[in-house]
Amino acid sequence: MKTHEIRERFTQHFVNSGHEVVPSASLILDDPNLLFVNAGMVPFKPYFLGQQTPPFSQGLATSIQKCVRTLDIEEVGITTRHNTFFQMAGNFSFGQYFKEGAISNAWNLLTKDVEDGGFGLDPERLWVTVYLDDDEAAEIWRDKIGVPEKRIQRLGMEDNYWSMGVPGPCGPCSEIYYDRGSEYGKDGGPIADDNRYMEIWNLVFMQNERGEGTGKGDFEIVGELPKKNIDTGLGIERVACLLQGVDNVYETDLLRPVIDVAEELTGATYGEKATEQDNIRFRVVADHSRTGMMLILDGVTPGNEGRGYILRRLLRRIIRSAKLLGAEGPTMERFMNTVMDTMTPSYPEIADNRERILRVAINEEKAFLKTLESGTKLFDEAVEDLRSTHRAKTQKVLSGDKAFELHDTYGFPIDLTLEMAQEAGLDVDMDGFNAAMGEQRRRAKADNQAKKHGHTDLSLYRDWVDNNPTVFTGYEELVSGANVIGLVKDGQKVNEVHEGDEVEVILDHSPLYAESGGQMADRGRISAGESLLEVNDVQKIGKKLWVHKASVTAGGLDLGMSVEASVDEKWRHGATQAHSATHLIHAALRQVLGPTAVQAGSLNRPGYLRFDFNYTEQLSQEQMEEIALITNQAIDSNMAVNTIETSLEEAKAMGAMALFGENYGNQVRVVEIGGPFSIELCGGTHVGSSAEIGPVSVLGESSVGSGARRIEAYSGMDAFRYYSKETALVEGVSRELKVQSEELPERISQLSERLKAAEKEIEGLRKAQLTARASEIIDSATEVNGIKTITLQLPDGTSGGDLRTVATDIRNRMKDTAAVIVLGAVDKGKFPFIAAATGKAVDEGVKAGDIVKRLGEYVNGRGGGKPDMAQGSGTAPEGAQRGFEAVKDLLQSR
Ligand code: SER
């Protein structure tokens, strides 16, 4: 049975019993505790916690969620069941059926005949586990389902009590395992062997809330959830592995084709005849190609931190594995194309993103193949160094720091370094490497801890979100009558607020736009009689509740009071202009760069906007000019702006662009500027027609992390002000240089040419002057113990480089005698100094290095060099004369 069919059977089974189908959320959800969605229940978390009411008519839902878990990355290919990307199929009950419903639903689907829409698994091969004291679940399995007692096993917190690993919903769980037969391991059920008995389905009886603590087993239960819920997760790839009769999850219909391509590209063979090490590499290529592809699909680009780092690591593991298997050239394009082909039936959106996905993956490959080269060079140099410094015949060891540098700077996985070291007959100091890695991990962990504390407790707002969501009136009007339905001060609900308080006001109606979709919140006022509050920010909670953050500047407010809420018109006008301008720039950008330039984020506030997009190359001046031109032409054409409320499918059919990582509801709002020119899903406020935007001045473009770029622009009057300022500046410069503005570029380049020539001339003259002084300096030499000695402080401003020129010149002229030249000068607050000795002086035992050391003691400086030339620098020029005397004493006592 193909994986795609397994998915469909699952969904159908649960639709038949009243579950509403929820599409998979993006892998990237805005949860400070998660890098990626790692379980089917993640998007449903607010419903379990009771922060929001589940929007499903029967309180039942089913989904097949894309998941990424990279904690087990080292296990990939070694065990038979670890995928970094997998599809978790689940059914969810919010306060409806509980243990019995979950258990019988799961059992039916697994054991129902294939002809009847089930998976047709042999019930005799199914084993289950329950939590230690969960007699209720054990009895259901035994008495209602008929699983014999000996195939029901009990396990503790670590295995059978599920939580997200961080504070949140949790509960005891029951897991279903499939016995793959004695050729896969020993008898004794899942507690004895979890390879032979493969876990396929986890049923979580979600009824508690977990507090702080560590890991899976050591945490506090802080209370009960408002309702008893069900969260289940079936591993689609594991079921596919069983139903397709293959050995492991890397050989199913979705991944095996990648292994085949890898065989073709590397010349190596997969399977029984190959070494285990090579087989693991094949599986890594297959697994990581899919995960990498799905991450790029959801908008991740390779980088050095967070999600980007994980993607980078996956892609580099693919490249390295392919190389170790024998690939000589690039391989990424074929791998990505293959896995895109296998995944498209279940994820049709891949089709629209093929080109972009390829581009990101191939660019990363190019970059790594480059660092692979420079890293190899660094490695070779380190080997060379070891060979020349360790003459003894002991075993040579590459330092842990070098191995870490290769890992950290050049992206070399440690096993690649180990392999290369082995070939060169070296060991690697793994303790040193691990210590450096440990230090890095410690820093990463500290970062994560810091992030966790950003978690706000939203349960305070739960009642309002459920029962009194705010009605937003701000698309139609800027002033609305409203009732105060909630007041919050210092994180507590209160009944009244007074002058001077900083508060949160919750209204049943509000015309103020709450920050979202990149548009900053409206500023405005809330007033009632003499009372006045200035609103500084508006945030949306649970997408439904408007929380106005305000300062009470006069009077006060009571709960239940009628008020008037008004938007600062000027603010709204500016924000609206900037937001519509953002849509135009987005459209222009795609016209110029093509559909691979995908929006990654934006911000707009009155007068200013910025727009981030995934694109790996710097934009040229011409491209920037074209984007600015198209944008302003669209404004000039006075295009109509329409907003349409419709279903998500309709909107997509219209070609509306949606943002990655955004979870849209079923009803969406489409904003259209000039018909097909720009169509986007957007909840923001917009101008009535494009000319209202006024001028837009594109400021420039820059990089924001690897693979993403940012365009910034001013809009409306701010664009005008920007242009006036620039014009005034240009006029000022023209006046100063006495040319017309159009002649400025040429004039400036002439001037800079002349400046360069003049500087060169001055430099030449200065050198000539110094050289001219040479004979004078030579005359000042005194004889110290048979050595002609010159000690001299040159004029202020003579640099270390100049000292060297003079000293070298004089030494040349005196090369037939035993002579020492010691010079110093005050330059930029420092005292550079130099000592040069002729060959004959060196023969007499003079060491320039010793001389600068001695001089250094008097000018608070240090230095060193070779016997014939040494340099240093100090900070106390006042000691120079005494230093020179000390140098002479040194020569005297030689
Ligand atoms: N949340 C549970 C898991 O991830 C079941 O969906 O295993």
PDB file of C-alpha atoms in Angstrom, residues 136 239 242 279 281 536 772 833 837:
ATOM      1  CA  GLU A 136      -8.658   1.633  33.322  1.00  0.00           C
ATOM      2  CA  VAL A 239       2.926   1.864   9.014  1.00  0.00           C
ATOM      3  CA  LEU A 242       5.100  -2.588   7.722  1.00  0.00           C
ATOM      4  CA  ASN A 279      24.189   1.615   4.029  1.00  0.00           C
ATOM      5  CA  ARG A 281      25.160   6.855   4.446  1.00  0.00           C
ATOM      6  CA  ASN A 536       0.064  53.031  22.692  1.00  0.00           C
ATOM      7  CA  ALA A 772      68.124  62.724   2.195  1.00  0.00           C
ATOM      8  CA  PHE A 833      60.896  51.805  17.500  1.00  0.00           C
ATOM      9  CA  ALA A 837      72.126  45.505  12.583  1.00  0.00           C
TER      10      ALA A 837
END
